[in-house]
mmCIF file of C-alpha atoms in Angstrom:
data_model
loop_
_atom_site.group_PDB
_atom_site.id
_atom_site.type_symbol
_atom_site.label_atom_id
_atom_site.label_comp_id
_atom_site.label_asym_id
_atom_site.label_seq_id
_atom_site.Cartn_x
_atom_site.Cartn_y
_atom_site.Cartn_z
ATOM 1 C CA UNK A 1 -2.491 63.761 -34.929
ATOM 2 C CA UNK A 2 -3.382 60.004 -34.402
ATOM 3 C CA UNK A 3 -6.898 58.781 -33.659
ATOM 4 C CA UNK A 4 -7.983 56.632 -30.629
ATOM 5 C CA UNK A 5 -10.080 54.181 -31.204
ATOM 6 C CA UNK A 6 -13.327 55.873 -30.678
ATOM 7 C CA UNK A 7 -11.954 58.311 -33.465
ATOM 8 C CA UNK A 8 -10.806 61.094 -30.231
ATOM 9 C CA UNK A 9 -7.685 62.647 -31.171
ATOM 10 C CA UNK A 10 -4.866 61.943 -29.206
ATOM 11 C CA UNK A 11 -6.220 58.992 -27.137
ATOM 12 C CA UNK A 12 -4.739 55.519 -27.247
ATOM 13 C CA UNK A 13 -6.400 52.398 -25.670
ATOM 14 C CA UNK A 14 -4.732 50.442 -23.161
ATOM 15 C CA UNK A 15 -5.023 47.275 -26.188
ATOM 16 C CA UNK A 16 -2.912 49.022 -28.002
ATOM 17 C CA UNK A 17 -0.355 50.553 -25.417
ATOM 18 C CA UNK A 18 -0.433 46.694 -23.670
ATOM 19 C CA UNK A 19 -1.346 48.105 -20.395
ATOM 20 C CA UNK A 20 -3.729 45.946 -18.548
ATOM 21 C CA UNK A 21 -6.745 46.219 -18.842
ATOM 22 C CA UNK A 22 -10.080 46.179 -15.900
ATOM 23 C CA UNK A 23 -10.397 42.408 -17.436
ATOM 24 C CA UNK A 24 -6.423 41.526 -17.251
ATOM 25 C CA UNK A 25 -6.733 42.344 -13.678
ATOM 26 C CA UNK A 26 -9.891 40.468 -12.598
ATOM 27 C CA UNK A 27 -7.535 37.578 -14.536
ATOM 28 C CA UNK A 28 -4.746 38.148 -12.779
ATOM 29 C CA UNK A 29 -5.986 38.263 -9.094
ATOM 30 C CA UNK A 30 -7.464 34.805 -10.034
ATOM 31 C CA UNK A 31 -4.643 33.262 -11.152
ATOM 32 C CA UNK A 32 -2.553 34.714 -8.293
ATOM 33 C CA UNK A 33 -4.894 33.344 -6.106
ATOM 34 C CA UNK A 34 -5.157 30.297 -7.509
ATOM 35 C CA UNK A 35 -0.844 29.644 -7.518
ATOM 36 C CA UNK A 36 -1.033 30.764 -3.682
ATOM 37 C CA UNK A 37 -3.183 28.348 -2.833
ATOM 38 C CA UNK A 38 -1.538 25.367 -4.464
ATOM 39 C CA UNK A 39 1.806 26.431 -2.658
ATOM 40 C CA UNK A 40 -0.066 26.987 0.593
ATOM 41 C CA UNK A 41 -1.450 22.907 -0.082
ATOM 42 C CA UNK A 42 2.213 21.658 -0.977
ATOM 43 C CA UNK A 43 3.573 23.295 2.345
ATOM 44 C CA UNK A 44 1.245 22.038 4.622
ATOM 45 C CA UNK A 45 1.110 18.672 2.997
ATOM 46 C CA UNK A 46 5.569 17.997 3.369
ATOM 47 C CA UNK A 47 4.560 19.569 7.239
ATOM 48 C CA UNK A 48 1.756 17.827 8.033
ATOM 49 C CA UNK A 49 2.511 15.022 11.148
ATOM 50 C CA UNK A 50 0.426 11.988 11.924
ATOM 51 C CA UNK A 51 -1.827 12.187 14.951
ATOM 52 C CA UNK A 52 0.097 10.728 18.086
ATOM 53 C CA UNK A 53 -1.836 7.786 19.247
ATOM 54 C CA UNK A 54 -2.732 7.707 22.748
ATOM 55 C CA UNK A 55 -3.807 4.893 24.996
ATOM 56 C CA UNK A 56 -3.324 1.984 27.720
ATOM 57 C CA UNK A 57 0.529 0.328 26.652
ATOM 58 C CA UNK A 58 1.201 -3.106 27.165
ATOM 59 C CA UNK A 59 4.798 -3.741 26.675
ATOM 60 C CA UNK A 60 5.991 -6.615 24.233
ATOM 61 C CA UNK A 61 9.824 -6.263 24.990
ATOM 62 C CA UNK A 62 12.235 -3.619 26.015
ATOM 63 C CA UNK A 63 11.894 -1.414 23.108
ATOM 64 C CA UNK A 64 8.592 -2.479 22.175
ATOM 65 C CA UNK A 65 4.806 -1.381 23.118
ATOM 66 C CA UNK A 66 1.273 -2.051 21.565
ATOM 67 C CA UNK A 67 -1.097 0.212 22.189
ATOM 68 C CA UNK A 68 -4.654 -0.852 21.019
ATOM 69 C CA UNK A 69 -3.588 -2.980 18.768
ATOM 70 C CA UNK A 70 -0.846 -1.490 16.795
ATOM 71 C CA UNK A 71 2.972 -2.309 17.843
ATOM 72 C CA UNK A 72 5.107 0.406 18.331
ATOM 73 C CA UNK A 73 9.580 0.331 17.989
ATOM 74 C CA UNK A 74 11.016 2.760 19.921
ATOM 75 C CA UNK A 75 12.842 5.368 17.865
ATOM 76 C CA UNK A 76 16.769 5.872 18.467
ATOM 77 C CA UNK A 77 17.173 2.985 21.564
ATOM 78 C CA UNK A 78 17.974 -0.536 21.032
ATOM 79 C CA UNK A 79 17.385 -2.451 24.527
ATOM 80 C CA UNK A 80 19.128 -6.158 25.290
ATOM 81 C CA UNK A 81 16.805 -8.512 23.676
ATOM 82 C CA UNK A 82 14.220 -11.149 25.951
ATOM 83 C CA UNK A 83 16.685 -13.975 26.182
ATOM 84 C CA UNK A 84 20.061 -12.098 26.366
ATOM 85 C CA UNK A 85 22.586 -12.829 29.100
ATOM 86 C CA UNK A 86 24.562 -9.731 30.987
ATOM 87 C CA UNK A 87 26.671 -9.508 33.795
ATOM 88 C CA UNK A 88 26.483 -7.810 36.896
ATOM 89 C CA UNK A 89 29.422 -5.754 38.264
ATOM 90 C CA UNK A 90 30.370 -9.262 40.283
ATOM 91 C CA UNK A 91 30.503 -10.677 36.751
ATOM 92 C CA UNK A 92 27.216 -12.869 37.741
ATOM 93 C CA UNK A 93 24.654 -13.470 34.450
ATOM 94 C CA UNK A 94 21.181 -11.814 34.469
ATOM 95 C CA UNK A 95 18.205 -10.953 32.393
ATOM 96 C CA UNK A 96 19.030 -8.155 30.856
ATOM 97 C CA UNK A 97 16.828 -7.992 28.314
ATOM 98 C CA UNK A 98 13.671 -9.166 30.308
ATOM 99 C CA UNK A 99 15.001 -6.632 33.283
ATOM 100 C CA UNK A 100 14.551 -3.565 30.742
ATOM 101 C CA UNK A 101 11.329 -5.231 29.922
ATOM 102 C CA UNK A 102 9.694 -5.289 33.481
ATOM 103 C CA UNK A 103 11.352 -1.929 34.131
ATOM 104 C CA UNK A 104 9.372 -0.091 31.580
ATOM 105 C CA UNK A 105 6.191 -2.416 32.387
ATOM 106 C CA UNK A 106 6.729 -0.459 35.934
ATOM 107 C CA UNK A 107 7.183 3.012 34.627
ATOM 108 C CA UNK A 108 4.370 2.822 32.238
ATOM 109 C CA UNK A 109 1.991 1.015 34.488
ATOM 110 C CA UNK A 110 -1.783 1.985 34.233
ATOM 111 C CA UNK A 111 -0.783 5.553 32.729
ATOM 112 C CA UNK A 112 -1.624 6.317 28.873
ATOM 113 C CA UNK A 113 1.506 6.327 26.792
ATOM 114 C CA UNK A 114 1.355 8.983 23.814
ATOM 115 C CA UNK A 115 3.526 7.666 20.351
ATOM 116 C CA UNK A 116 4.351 10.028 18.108
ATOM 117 C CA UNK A 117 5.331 7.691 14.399
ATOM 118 C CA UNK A 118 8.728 8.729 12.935
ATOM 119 C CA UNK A 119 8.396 5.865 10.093
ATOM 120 C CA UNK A 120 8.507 2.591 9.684
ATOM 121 C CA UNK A 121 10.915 -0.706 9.869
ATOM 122 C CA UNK A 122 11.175 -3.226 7.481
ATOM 123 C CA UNK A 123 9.116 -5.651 9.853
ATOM 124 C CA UNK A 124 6.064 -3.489 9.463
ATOM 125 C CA UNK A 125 6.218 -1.862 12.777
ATOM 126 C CA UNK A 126 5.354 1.651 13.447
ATOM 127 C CA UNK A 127 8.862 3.194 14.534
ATOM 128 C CA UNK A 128 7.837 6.350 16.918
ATOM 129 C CA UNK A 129 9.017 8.545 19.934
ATOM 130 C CA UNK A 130 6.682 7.525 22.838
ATOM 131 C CA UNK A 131 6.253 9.609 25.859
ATOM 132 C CA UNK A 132 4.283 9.368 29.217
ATOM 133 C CA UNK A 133 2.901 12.300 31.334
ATOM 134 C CA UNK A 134 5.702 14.170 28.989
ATOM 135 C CA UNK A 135 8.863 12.099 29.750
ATOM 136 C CA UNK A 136 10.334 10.840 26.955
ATOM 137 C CA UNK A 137 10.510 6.611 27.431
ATOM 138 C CA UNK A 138 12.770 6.450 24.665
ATOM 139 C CA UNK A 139 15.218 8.612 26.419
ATOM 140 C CA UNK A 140 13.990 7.246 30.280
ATOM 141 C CA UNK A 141 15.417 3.823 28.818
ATOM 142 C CA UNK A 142 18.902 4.489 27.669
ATOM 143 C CA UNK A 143 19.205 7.149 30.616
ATOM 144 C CA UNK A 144 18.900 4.070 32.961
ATOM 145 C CA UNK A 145 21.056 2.346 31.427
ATOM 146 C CA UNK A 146 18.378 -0.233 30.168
ATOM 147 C CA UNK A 147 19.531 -0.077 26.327
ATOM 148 C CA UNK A 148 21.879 1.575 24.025
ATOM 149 C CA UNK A 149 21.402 4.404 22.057
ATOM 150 C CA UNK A 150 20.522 3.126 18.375
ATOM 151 C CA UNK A 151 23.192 5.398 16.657
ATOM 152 C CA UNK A 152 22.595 3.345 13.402
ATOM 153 C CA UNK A 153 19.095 5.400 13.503
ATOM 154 C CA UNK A 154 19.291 7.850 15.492
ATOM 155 C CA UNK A 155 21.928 10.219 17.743
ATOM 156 C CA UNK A 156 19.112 11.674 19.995
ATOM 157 C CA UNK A 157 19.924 9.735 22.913
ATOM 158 C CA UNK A 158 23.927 9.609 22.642
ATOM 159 C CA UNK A 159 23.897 12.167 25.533
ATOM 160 C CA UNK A 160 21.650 10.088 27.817
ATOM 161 C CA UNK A 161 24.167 6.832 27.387
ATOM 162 C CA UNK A 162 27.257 8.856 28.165
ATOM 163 C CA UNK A 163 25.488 9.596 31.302
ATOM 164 C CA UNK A 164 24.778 6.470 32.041
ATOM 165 C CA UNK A 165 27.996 5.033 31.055
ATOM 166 C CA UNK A 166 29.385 7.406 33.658
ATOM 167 C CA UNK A 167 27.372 6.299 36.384
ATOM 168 C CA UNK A 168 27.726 2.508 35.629
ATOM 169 C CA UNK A 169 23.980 2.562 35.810
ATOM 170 C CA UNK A 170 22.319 -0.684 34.266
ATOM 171 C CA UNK A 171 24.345 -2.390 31.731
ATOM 172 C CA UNK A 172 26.743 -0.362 32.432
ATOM 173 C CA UNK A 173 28.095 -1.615 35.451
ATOM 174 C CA UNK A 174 29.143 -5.023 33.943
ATOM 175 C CA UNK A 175 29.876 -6.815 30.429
ATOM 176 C CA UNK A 176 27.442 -7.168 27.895
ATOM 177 C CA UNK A 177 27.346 -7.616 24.538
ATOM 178 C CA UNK A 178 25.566 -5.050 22.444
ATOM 179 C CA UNK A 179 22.315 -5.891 21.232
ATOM 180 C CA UNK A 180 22.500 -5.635 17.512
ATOM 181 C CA UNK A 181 26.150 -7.661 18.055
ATOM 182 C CA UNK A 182 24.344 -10.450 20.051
ATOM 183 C CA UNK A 183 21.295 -10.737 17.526
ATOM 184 C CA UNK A 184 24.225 -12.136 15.043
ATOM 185 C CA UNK A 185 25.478 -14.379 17.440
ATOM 186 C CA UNK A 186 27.672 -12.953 19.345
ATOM 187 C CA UNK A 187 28.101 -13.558 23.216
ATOM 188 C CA UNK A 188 30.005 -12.784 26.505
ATOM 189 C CA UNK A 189 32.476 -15.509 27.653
ATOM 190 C CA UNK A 190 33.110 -16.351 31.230
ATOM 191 C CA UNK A 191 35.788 -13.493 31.684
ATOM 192 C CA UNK A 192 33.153 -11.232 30.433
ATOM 193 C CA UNK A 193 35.302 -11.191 27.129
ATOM 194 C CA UNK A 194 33.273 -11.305 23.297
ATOM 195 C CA UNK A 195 33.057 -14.981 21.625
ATOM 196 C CA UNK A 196 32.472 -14.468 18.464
ATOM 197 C CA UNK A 197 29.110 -16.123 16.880
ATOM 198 C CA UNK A 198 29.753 -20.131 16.435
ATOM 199 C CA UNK A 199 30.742 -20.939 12.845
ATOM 200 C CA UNK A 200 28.667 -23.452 10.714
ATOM 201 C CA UNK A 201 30.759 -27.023 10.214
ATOM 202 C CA UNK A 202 30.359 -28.223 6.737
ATOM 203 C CA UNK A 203 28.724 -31.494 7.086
ATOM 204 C CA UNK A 204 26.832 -31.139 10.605
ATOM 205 C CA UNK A 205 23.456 -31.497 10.272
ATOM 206 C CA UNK A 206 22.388 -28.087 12.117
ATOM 207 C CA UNK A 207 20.746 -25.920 10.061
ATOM 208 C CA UNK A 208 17.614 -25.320 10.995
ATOM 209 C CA UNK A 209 14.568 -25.582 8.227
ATOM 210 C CA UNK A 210 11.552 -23.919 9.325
ATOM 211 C CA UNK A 211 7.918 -23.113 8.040
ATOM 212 C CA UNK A 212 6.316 -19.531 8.612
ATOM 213 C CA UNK A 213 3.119 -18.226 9.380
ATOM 214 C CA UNK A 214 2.574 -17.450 5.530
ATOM 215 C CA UNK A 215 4.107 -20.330 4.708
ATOM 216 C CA UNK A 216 7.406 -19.431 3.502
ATOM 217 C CA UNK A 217 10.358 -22.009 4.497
ATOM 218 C CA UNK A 218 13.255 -20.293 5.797
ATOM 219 C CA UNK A 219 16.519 -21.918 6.690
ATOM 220 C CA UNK A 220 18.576 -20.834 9.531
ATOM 221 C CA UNK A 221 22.551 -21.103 10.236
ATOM 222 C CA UNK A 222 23.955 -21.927 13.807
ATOM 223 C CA UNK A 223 24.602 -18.492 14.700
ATOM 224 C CA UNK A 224 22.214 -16.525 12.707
ATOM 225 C CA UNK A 225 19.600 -14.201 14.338
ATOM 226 C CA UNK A 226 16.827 -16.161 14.797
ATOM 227 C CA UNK A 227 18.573 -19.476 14.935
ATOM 228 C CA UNK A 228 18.223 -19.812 18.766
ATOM 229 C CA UNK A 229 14.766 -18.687 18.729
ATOM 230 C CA UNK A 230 13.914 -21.033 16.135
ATOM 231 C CA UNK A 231 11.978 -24.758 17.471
ATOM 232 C CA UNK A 232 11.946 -27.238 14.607
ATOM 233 C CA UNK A 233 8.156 -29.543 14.353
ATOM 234 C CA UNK A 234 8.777 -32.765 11.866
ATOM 235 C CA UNK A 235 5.352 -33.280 11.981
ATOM 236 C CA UNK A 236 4.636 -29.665 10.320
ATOM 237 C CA UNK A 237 7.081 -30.769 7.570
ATOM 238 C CA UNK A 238 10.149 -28.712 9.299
ATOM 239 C CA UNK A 239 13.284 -30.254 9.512
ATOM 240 C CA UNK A 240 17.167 -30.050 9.583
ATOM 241 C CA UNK A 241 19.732 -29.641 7.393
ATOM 242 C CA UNK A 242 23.193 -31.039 6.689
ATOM 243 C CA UNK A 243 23.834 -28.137 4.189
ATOM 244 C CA UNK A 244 22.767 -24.725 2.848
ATOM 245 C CA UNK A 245 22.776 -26.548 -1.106
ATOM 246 C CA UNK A 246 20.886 -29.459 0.433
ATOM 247 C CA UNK A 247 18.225 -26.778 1.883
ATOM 248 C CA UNK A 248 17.862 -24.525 -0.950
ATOM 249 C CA UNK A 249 17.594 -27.915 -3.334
ATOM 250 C CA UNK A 250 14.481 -28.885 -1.214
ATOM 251 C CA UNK A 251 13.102 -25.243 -1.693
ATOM 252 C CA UNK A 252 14.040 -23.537 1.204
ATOM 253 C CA UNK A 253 15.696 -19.835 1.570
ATOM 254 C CA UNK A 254 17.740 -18.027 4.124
ATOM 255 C CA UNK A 255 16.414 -15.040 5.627
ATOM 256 C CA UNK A 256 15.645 -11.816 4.075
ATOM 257 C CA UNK A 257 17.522 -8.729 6.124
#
């Protein structure tokens, strides 16, 4: 007969068999514990949600608050912009963009607004869902029929402009153009009809060259986004341009986005 270890006969030790062993299993409940907890860190680190941040709003434009500071885009609605035209349902022009503006100045008044970041744009701002006393203002906006659903981001809201399509609430109830369209220069004719954005004419001295904040100089076609928007100052070394070769030769760039 075969001798353990200890010399018994008949007796094999769990070394030998491969069985674990009081020592293995100490191990193994370490190392167990050990893998659970990383997993238990990895899941709540993809779940974990920035705070909301809470506070006194102060709105900026239609889609846009500040709230102590920090600027927040509404997620998933895109409202007429400050200095856009609409018509009425008498085909008479009004502020649509600063009308969505004051409208959610009213709604918000003295309450605290809650925003809830989603991500963020390539301007820097804090894109977020922002809610007062538990109504959604993101929603509230395009149910009025103070801005569009943002479909390029978002298709929370689609349900909320149907409804206000349907009830030819807001910008509904006349032409308009939509606000992404009219940021590149597009605009509503007389007849309430789309005229296309005006196209440059080689050889009129019309592009605008202008000098940022930081300094950069950015050159802007008749048309273009920010073109209307955009004051020229000679004496701060800004000036216009006759061409797009003649402005990049004297070191300015068109706009990034």
């Amino acid at each position: 007969m075969p001798k353990g270890a200890m010399g018994i006969p008949g007796t094999v030790t769990a070394a030998q068999t491969g069985a674990p062993t009081a020592g293995d299993d100490t191990m193994w409940r370490g190392t167990s514990a050990a893998v659970i907890g990383i997993v238990a860190a990895v899941i709540g680190a993809g779940s974990a949600r920035a705070e909301p941040i809470v506070g006194r709003a102060s709105v900026i434009d239609g889609d846009t608050i500040e709230i102590r500071g920090q600027r927040f885009r509404l997620q998933g609605v895109d409202t007429p912009e400050s200095a856009q035209l609409c018509q009425d349902a008498g085909g008479k022009d009004y502020r649509c963009g600063q009308k969505a503006s004051l409208a959610l100045a009213d709604k918000i008044g003295a309450g605290n607004v809650s925003c809830e970041p989603v991500t963020t744009d390539r301007y820097g701002r804090t894109v977020a869902i922002c809610s007062l006393n538990a109504l959604d203002l993101n929603g509230w906006l395009v149910e009025q029929g103070l801005g569009m659903a943002y479909r390029k981001y978002s298709t929370a809201y689609v349900g909320q402009e149907e409804a206000a399509k349907a009830a030819r609430r807001g910008i509904w109830q006349g032409a308009f153009t939509p606000p992404w369209d009219w940021r590149k220069g597009e605009r509503i004719g007389p007849e309430g009809q789309t005229v296309p954005p005006p196209v440059h004419t080689a050889g009129a001295c019309d592009i605008k060259g202008n000098i940022s904040r930081g300094g950069d100089r950015i050159y802007h076609l008749p048309g273009s986004r920010s073109y209307e928007k955009t004051v020229i100052t000679e004496s701060s070394g800004e000036r216009m341009f006759c061409s797009e070769d003649e402005a990049k030769a004297a070191g300015w760039r068109p706009p990034r986005g």
